[in-house]
Short mmCIF file of C-alpha atoms and ligand atoms in Angstrom, two decimals:
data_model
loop_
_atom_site.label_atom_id
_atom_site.label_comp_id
_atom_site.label_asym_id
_atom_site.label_seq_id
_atom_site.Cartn_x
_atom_site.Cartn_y
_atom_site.Cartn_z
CA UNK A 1465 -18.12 -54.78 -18.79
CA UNK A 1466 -20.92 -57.01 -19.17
CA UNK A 1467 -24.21 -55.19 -20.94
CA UNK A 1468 -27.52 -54.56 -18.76
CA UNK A 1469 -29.90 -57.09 -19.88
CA UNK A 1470 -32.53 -54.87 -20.63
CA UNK A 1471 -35.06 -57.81 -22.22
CA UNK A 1472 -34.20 -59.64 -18.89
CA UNK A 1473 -35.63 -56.58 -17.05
CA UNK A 1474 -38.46 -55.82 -19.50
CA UNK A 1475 -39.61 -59.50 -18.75
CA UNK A 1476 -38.94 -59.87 -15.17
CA UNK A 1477 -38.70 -56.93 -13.56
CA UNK A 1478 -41.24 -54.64 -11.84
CA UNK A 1479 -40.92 -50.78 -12.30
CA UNK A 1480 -43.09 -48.25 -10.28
CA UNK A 1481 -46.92 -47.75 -11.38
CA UNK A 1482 -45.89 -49.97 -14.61
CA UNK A 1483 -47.35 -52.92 -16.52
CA UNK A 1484 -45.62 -56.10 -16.67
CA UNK A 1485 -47.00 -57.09 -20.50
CA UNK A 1486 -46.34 -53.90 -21.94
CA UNK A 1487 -43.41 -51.72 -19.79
CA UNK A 1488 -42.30 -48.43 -20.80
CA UNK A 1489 -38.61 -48.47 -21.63
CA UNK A 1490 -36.17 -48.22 -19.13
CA UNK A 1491 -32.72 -46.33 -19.38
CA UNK A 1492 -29.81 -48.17 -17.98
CA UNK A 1493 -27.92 -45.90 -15.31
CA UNK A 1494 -24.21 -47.10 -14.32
CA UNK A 1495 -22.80 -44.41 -12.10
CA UNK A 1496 -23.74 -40.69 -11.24
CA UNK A 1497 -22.16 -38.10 -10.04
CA UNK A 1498 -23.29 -34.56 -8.40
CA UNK A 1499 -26.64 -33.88 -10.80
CA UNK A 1500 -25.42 -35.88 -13.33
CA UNK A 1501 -26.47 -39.58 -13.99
CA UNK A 1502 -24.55 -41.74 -16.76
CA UNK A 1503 -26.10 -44.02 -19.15
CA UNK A 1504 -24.68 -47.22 -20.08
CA UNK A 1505 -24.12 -45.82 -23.32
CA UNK A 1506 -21.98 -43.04 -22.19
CA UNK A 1507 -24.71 -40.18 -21.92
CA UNK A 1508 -25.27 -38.08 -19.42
CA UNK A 1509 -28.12 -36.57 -18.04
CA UNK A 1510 -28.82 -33.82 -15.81
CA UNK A 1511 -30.95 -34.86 -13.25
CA UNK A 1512 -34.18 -32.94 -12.73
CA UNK A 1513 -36.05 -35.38 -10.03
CA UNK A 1514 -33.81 -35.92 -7.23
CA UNK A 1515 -34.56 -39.31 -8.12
CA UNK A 1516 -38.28 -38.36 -6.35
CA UNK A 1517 -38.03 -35.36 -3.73
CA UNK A 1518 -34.57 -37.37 -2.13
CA UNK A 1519 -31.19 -36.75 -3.59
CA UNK A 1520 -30.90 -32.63 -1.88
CA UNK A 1521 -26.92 -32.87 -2.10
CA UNK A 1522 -25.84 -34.71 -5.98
CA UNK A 1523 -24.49 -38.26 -6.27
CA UNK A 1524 -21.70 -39.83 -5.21
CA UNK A 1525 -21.01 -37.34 -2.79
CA UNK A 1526 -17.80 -37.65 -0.87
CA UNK A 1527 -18.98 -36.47 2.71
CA UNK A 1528 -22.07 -39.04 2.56
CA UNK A 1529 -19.79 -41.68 0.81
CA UNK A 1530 -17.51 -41.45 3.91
CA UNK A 1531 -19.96 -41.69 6.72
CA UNK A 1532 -21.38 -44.76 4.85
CA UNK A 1533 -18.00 -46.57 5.22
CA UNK A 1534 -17.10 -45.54 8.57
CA UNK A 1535 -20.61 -46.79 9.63
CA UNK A 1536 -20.33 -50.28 7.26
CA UNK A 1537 -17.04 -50.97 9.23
CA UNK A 1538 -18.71 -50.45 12.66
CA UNK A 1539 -21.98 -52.17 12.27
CA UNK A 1540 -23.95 -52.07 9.13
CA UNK A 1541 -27.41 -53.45 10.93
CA UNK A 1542 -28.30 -54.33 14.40
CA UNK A 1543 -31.76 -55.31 15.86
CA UNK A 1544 -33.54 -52.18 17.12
CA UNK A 1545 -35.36 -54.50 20.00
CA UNK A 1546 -33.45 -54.08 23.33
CA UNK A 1547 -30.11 -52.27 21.67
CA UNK A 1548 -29.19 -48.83 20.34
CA UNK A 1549 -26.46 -47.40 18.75
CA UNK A 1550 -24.87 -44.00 18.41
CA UNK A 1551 -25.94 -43.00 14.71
CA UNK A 1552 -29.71 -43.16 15.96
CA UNK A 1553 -29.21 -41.11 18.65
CA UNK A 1554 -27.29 -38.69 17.03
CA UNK A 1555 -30.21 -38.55 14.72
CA UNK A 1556 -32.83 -38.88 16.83
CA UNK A 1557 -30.85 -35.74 18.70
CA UNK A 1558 -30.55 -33.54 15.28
CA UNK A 1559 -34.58 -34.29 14.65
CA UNK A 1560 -35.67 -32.80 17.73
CA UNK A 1561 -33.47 -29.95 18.01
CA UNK A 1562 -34.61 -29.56 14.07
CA UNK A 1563 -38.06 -29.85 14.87
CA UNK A 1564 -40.61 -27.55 16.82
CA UNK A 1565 -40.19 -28.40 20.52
CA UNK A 1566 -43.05 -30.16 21.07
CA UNK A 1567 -42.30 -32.81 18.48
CA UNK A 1568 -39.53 -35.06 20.76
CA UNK A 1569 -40.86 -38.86 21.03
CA UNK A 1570 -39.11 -40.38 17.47
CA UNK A 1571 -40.16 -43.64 16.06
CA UNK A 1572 -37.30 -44.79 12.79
CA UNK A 1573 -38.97 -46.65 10.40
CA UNK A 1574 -37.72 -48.08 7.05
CA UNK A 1575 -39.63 -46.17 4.49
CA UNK A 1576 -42.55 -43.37 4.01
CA UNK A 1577 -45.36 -45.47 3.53
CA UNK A 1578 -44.60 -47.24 6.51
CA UNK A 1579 -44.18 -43.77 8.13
CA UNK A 1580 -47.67 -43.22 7.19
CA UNK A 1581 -48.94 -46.43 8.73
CA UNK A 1582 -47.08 -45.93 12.21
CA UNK A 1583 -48.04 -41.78 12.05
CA UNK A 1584 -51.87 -43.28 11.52
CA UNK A 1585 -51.19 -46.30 14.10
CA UNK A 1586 -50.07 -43.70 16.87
CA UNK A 1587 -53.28 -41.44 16.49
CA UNK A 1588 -55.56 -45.05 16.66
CA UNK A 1589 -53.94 -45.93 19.67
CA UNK A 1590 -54.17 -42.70 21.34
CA UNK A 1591 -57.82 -42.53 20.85
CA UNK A 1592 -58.00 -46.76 21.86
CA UNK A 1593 -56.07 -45.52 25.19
CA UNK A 1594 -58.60 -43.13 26.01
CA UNK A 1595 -61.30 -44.76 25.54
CA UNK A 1596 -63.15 -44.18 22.50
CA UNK A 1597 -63.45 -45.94 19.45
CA UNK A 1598 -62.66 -43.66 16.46
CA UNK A 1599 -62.29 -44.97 12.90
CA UNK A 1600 -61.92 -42.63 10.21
CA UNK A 1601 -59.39 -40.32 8.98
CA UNK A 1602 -60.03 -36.73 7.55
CA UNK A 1603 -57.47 -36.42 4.23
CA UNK A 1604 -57.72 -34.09 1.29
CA UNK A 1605 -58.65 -34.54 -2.18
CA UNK A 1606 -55.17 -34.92 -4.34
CA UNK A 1607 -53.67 -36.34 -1.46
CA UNK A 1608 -50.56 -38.80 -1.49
CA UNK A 1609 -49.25 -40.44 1.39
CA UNK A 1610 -47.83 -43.88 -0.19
CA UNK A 1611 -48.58 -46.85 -1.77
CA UNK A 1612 -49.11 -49.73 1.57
CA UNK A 1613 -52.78 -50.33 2.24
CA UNK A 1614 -53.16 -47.90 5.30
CA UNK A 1615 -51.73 -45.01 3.34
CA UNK A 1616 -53.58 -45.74 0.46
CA UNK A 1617 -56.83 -45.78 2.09
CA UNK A 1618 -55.80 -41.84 2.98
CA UNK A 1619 -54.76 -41.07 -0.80
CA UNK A 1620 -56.97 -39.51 -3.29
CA UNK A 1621 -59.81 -42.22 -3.90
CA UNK A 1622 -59.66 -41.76 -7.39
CA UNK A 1623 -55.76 -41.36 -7.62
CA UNK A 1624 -55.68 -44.45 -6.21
CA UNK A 1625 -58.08 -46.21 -7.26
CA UNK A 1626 -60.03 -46.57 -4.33
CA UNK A 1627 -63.02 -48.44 -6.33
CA UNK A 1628 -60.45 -51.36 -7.14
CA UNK A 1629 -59.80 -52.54 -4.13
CA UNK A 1630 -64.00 -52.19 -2.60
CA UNK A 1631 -64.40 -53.17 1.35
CA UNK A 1632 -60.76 -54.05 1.58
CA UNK A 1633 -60.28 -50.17 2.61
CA UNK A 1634 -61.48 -48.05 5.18
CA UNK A 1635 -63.96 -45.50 4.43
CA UNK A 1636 -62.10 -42.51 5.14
CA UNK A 1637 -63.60 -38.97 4.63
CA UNK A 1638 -62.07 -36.33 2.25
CA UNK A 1639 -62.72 -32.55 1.90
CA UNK A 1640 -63.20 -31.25 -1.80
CA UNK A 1641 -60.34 -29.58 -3.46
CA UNK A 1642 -58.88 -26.51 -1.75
CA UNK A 1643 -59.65 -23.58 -3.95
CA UNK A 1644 -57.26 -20.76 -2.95
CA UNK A 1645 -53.36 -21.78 -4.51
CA UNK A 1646 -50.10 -20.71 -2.78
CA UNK A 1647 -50.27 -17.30 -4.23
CA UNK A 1648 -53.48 -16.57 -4.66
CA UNK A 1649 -55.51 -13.98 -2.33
CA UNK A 1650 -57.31 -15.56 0.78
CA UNK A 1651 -60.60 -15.60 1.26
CA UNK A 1652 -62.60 -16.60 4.15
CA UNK A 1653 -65.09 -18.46 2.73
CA UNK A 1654 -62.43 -20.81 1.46
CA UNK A 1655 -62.44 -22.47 5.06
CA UNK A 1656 -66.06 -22.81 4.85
CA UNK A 1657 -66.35 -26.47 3.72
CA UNK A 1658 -63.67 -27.30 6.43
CA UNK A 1659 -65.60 -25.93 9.17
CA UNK A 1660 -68.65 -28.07 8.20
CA UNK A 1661 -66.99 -31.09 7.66
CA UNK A 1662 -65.46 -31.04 11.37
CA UNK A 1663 -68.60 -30.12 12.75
CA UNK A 1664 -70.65 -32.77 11.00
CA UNK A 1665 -67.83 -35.63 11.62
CA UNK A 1666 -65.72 -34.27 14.72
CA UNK A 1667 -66.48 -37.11 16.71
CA UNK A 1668 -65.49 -39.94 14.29
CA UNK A 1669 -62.05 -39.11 13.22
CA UNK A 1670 -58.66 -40.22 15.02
CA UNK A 1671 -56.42 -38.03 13.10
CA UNK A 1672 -56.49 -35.11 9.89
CA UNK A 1673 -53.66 -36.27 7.71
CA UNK A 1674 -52.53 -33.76 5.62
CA UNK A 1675 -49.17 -32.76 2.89
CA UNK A 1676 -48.58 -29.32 4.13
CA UNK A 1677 -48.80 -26.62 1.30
CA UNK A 1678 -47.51 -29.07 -1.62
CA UNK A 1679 -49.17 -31.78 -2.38
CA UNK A 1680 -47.11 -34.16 -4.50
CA UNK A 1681 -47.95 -37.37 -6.06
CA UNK A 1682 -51.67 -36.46 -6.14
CA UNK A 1683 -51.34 -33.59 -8.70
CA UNK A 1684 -48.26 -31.00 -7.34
CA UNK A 1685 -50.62 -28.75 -6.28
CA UNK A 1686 -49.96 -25.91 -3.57
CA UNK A 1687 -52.62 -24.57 -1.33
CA UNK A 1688 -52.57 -21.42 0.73
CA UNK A 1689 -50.80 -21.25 4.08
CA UNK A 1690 -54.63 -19.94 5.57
CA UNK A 1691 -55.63 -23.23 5.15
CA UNK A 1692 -53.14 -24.76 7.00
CA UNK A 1693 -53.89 -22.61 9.63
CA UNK A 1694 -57.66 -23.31 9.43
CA UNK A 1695 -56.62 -27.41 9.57
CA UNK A 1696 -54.66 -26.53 12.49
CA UNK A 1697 -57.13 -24.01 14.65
CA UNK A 1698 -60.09 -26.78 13.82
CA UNK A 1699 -57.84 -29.86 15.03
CA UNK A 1700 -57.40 -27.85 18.19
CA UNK A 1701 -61.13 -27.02 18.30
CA UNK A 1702 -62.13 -30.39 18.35
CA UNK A 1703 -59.00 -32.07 19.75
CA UNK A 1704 -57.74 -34.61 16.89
CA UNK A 1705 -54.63 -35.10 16.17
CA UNK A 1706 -53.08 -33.40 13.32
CA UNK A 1707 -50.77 -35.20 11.19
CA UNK A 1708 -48.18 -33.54 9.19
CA UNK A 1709 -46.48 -35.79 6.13
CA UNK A 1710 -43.25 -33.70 4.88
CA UNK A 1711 -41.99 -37.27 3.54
CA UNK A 1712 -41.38 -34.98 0.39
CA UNK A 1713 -41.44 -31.33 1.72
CA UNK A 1714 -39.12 -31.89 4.83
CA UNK A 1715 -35.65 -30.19 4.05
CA UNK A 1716 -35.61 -27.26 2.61
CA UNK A 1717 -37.40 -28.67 -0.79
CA UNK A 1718 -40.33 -26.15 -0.59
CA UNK A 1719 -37.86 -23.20 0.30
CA UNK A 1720 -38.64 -23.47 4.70
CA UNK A 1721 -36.93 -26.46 6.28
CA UNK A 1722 -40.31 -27.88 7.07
CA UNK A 1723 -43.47 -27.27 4.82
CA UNK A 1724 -45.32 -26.21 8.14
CA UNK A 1725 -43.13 -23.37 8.76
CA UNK A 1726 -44.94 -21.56 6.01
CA UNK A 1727 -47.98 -21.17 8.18
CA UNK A 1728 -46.57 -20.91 11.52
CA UNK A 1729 -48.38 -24.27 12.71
CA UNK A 1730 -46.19 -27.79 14.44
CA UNK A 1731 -48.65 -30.55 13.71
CA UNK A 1732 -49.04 -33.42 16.33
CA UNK A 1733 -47.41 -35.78 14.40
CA UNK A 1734 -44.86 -35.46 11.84
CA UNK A 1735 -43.74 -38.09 9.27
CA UNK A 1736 -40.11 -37.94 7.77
CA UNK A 1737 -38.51 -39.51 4.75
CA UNK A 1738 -37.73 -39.23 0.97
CA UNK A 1739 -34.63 -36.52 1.63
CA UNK A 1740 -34.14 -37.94 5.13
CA UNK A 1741 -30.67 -39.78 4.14
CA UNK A 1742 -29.80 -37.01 1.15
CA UNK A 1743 -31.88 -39.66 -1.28
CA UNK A 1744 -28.96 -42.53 -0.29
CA UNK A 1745 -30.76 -45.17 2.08
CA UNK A 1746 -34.32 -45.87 2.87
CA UNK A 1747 -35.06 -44.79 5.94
CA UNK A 1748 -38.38 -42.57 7.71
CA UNK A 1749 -39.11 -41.11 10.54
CA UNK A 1750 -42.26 -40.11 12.91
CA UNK A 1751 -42.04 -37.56 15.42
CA UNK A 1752 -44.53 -36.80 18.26
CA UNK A 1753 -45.40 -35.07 21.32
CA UNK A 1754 -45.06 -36.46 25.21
CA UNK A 1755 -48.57 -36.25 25.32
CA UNK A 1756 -49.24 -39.09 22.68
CA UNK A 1757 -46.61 -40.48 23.58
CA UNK A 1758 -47.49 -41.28 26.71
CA UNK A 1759 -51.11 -41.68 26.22
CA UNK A 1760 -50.30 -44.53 24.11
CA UNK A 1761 -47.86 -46.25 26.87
CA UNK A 1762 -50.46 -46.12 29.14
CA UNK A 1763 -53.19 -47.62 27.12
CA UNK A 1764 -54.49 -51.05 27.27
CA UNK A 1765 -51.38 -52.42 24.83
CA UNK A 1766 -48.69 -50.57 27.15
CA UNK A 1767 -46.44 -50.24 23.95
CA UNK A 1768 -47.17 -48.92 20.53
CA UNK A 1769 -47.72 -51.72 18.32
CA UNK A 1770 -44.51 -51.57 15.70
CA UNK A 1771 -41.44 -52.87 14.86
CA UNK A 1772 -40.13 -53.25 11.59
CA UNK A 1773 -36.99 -55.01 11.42
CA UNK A 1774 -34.57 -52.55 9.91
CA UNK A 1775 -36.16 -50.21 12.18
CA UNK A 1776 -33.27 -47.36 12.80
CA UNK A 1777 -30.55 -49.15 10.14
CA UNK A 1778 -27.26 -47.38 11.27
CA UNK A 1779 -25.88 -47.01 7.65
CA UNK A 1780 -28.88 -45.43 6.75
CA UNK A 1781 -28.91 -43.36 9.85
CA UNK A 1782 -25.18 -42.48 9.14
CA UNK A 1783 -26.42 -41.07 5.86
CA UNK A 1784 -28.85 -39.01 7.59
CA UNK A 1785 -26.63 -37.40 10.00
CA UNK A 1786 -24.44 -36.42 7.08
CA UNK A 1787 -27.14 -35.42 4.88
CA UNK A 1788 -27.91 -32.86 8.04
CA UNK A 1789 -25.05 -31.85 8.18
CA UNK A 1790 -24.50 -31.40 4.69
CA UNK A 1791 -27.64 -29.15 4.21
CA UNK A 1792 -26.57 -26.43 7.36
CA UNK A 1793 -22.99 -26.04 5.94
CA UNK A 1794 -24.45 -25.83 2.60
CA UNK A 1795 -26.68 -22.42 3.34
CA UNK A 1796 -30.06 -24.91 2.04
CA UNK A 1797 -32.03 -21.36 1.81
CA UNK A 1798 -29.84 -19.68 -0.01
CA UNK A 1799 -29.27 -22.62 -2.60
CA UNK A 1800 -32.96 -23.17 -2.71
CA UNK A 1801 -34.06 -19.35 -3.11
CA UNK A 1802 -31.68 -19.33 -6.04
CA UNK A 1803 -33.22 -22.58 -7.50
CA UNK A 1804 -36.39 -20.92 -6.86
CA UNK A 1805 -35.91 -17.33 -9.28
CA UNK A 1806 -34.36 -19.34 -11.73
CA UNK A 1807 -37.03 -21.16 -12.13
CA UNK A 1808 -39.70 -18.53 -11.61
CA UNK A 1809 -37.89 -16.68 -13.99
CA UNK A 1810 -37.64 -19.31 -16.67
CA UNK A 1811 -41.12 -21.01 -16.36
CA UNK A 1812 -43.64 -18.12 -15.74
CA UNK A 1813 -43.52 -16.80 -19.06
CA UNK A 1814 -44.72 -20.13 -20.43
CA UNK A 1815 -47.89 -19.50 -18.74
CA UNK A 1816 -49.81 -17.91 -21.71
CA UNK A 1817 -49.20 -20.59 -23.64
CA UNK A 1818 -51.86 -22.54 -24.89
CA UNK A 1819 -50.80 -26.15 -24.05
CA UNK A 1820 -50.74 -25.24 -20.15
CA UNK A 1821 -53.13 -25.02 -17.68
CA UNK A 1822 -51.18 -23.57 -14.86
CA UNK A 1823 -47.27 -22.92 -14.11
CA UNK A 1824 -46.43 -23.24 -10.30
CA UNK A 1825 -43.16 -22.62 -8.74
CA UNK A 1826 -42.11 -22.65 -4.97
CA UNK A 1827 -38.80 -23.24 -3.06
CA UNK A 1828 -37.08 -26.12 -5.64
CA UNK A 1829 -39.95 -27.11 -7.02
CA UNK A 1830 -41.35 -26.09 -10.79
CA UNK A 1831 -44.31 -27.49 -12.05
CA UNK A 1832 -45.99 -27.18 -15.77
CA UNK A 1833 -49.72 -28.27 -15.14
CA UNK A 1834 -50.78 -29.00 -19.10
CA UNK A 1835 -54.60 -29.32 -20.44
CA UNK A 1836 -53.74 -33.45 -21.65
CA UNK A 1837 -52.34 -36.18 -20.35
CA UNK A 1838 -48.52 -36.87 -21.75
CA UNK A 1839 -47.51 -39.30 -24.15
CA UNK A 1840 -45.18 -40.75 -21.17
CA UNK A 1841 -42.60 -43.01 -23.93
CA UNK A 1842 -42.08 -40.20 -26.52
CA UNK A 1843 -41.73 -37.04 -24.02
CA UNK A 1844 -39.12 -39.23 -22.01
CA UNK A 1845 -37.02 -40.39 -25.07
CA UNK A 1846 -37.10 -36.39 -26.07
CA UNK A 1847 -35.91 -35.60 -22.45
CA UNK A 1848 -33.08 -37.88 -22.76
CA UNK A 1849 -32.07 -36.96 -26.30
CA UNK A 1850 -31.69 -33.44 -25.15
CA UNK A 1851 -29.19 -34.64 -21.98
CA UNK A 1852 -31.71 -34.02 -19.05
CA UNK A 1853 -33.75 -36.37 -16.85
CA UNK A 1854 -37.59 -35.11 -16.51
CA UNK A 1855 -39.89 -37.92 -15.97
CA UNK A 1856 -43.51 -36.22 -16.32
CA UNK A 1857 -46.81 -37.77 -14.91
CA UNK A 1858 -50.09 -37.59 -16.33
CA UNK A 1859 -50.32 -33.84 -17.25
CA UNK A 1860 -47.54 -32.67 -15.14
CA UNK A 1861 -43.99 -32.04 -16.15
CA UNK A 1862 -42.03 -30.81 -13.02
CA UNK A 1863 -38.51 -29.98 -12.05
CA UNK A 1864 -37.31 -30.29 -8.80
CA UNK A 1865 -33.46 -30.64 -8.76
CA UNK A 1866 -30.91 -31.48 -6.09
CA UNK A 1867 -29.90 -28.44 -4.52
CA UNK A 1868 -26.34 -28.65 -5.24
CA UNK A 1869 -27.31 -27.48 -9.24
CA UNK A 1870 -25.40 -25.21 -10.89
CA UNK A 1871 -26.96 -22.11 -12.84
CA UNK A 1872 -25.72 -24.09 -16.32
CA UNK A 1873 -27.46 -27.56 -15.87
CA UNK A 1874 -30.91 -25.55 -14.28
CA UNK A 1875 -31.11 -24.06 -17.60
CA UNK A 1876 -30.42 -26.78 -19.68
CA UNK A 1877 -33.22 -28.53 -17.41
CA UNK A 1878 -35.70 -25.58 -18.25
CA UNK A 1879 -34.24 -24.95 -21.58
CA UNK A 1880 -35.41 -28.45 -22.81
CA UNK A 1881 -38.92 -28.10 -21.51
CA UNK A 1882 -39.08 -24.47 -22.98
CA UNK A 1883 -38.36 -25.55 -26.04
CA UNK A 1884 -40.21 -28.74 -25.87
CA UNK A 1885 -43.42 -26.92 -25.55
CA UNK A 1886 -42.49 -24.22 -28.50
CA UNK A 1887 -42.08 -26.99 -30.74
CA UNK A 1888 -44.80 -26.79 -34.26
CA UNK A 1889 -45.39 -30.59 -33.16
CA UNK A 1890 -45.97 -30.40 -29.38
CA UNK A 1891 -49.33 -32.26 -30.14
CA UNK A 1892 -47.36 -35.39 -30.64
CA UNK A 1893 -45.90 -35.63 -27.38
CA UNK A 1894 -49.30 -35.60 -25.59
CA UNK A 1895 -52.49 -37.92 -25.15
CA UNK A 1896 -55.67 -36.02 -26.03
CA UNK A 1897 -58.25 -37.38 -23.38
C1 LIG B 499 -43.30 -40.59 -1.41
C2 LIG B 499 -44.28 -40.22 -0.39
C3 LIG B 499 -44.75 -41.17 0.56
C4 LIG B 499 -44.34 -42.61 0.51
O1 LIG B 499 -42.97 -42.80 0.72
P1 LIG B 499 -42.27 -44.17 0.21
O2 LIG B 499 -40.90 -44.07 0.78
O3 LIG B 499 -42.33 -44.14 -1.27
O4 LIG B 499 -43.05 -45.29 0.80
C5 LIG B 499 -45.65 -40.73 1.51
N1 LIG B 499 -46.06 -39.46 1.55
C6 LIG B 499 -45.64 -38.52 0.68
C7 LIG B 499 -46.12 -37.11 0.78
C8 LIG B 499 -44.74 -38.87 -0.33
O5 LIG B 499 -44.34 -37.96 -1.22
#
């Protein structure tokens, strides 16, 4: 078998977030299977990131596999413009049964960024049909919603790097850091700075974009269902449209199917991705009500304004349907609520330790918040050395494992990072700011 040119990809290729004069090494995967990926070397490593929030049921798994190759020997891709096919509206059909009942107009797009940019699109337009010109978005601070310039302008400004790119991006407005977590007690006068931002700014925003309860990318933080609630009751108050992005908390992952379900709220628009196809195909999708739905039709464009051209892929919407089906026969909850005490069980004690700020676990997620930024070569080569696939970021080190683990790999994913933070040298594997 020929070798993977790894000084070919060092010199040519572009990695995620990475420079192209000095890259971080890369590890050559050549198969996986279940939670296990294989190196080219013959290694294997348990997988701890579900290759980012997607892969909920392993690798290589049969019942996907299966309705990939049915679907390639049908039709692998057909326009979307003036056709249809059965996969999409067998998806489009589990969605909104899936989904609170208001949610049932479904727009398929190709990834979650793009997601974000037809979710944001949709609330523009609704405002443009009726008449008034809004332009700015209310996000929070630590928020993620992807990487394309319309998503970007609603991520954390300094995440982001908002300064960079000057008047190219809209001036968006974002509330200060929630201060009550997940767990923590509520307090009223956490809402306070909420309620005075919509009252000072009601009339310019078009849409609250928010990550419900997790936030990912920005800094894995999770806020307290209240505050949901409060986003929800003020949206109401002051009729804009609230948009929910579960591109990474959708399925189960947070231990409720959808993120939202925690505080009892359906947002106005919801944007779906990441786990979507069980982490096999690309593929998003944005949910609304009738209402914008047909606000936007009957606005001065008659049509919402999108179309990209893999819009509804059938292979990718075969995955989905399997994925779907995959997580109901499964028992998600009671896969996830396992992952969950396991991980709770492993990970708090490690929060008196001195290196870490904060531990956080909910549903399949396990974060270690730690005081320094990590040393992002050295605490990846340790990972792999000790047969597991963590890939930290900035002071985080989080878990979050396809569902489908099994009790012995979980540990040997929280083993390693036990023991990586016990060791007499820990100070090596981090940057001290
Ligand atoms: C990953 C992510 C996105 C972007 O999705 P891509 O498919 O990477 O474009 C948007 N929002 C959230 C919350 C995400 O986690």
């Amino acid at each position: 078998m020929q070798s993977i040119d790894l000084n070919f990809d060092q010199r040519h290729i572009w990695h995620p977030y990475t420079s192209m004069s000095e890259p971080l090494p890369c590890y050559p995967v050549v198969s996986a299977e279940g939670t296990s990926l294989f190196l080219e070397d013959g290694r294997s490593l348990v997988d701890g990131m579900s290759s980012w929030w997607a892969v909920l049921h392993g690798y290589n798994h049969p019942v996907i596999n299966a309705a990939i190759e049915a679907q390639l020997h049908q039709v692998s891709h057909v326009m979307f413009g003036g056709i249809t096919h059965q996969p999409a509206i067998d998806l489009v059909k589990k969605l909104v049964d899936l989904t609170p009942e208001a949610l049932e107009c479904v727009f398929l797009a190709d990834s979650g960024s793009v997601a974000v940019e037809v979710a944001l699109k949709m609330a523009f337009q609704y405002w443009h049909a009726r008449g008034e010109k809004r332009h700015r978005v209310l996000s929070l601070s630590h928020a993620y919603h992807g990487d394309t310039f319309g998503a970007m302008a609603v991520c954390d400004p300094s995440n982001s790097m908002h300064s960079l790119y000057g008047d190219y991006l809209p001036n968006h407005l974002f509330a200060e850091p929630f201060t009550v977590g997940f767990e923590d007690q509520w307090q009223e006068s956490a809402g306070d700075h909420l309620k005075s931002l919509f009252k000072a700014h009601h009339q310019e925003l078009f849409a609250v974009i928010i990550e419900p309860i997790v936030q990912g990318a920005g800094g894995m933080r999770f806020y307290h269902p209240n505050y949901l609630k409060l986003l929800r009751a003020l949206c109401d108050q002051y009729e804009i449209p609230l948009i929910a992005d579960e591109i990474a908390t959708g399925f189960g992952r947070t231990g409720r199917f959808f993120a939202c379900e925690h505080a009892g709220i359906v947002p106005d628009i919801l944007c779906l991705g990441k786990a979507l196809t069980g982490g096999y195909l690309t593929l998003s999708a944005v949910l609304t009500t009738r209402h914008i739905a047909d606000t936007i039709s009957n606005g001065d464009a008659k049509c919402f304004m999108h179309g990209p051209t893999f819009m509804g892929n059938p292979l990718a919407c075969a995955a989905a349907n399997a994925s779907l089906t995959l997580l109901t026969d499964n028992d998600w909850q009671t896969q996830v609520s396992h992952i969950e005490s396991k991980l709770k069980t492993a990970l708090y004690p490690l929060k008196n330790n001195p290196h870490i700020r904060d531990v956080r676990v909910l549903g399949a997620i396990g974060v270690i918040e730690l005081h320094h930024p990590v040393n992002q070569a050295k605490i990846q080569q340790y990972f792999v050395e000790k047969g597991v696939w963590i890939r930290p970021f900035n002071r985080l080190v989080y878990i979050m494992p396809p569902f489908v683990i099994c009790d012995e790999a979980l540990a040997q994913l929280t083993d390693s990072l036990v023991q990586l933070l016990s060791r007499d040298d820990f100070t090596d594997f981090i940057k001290p700011e």
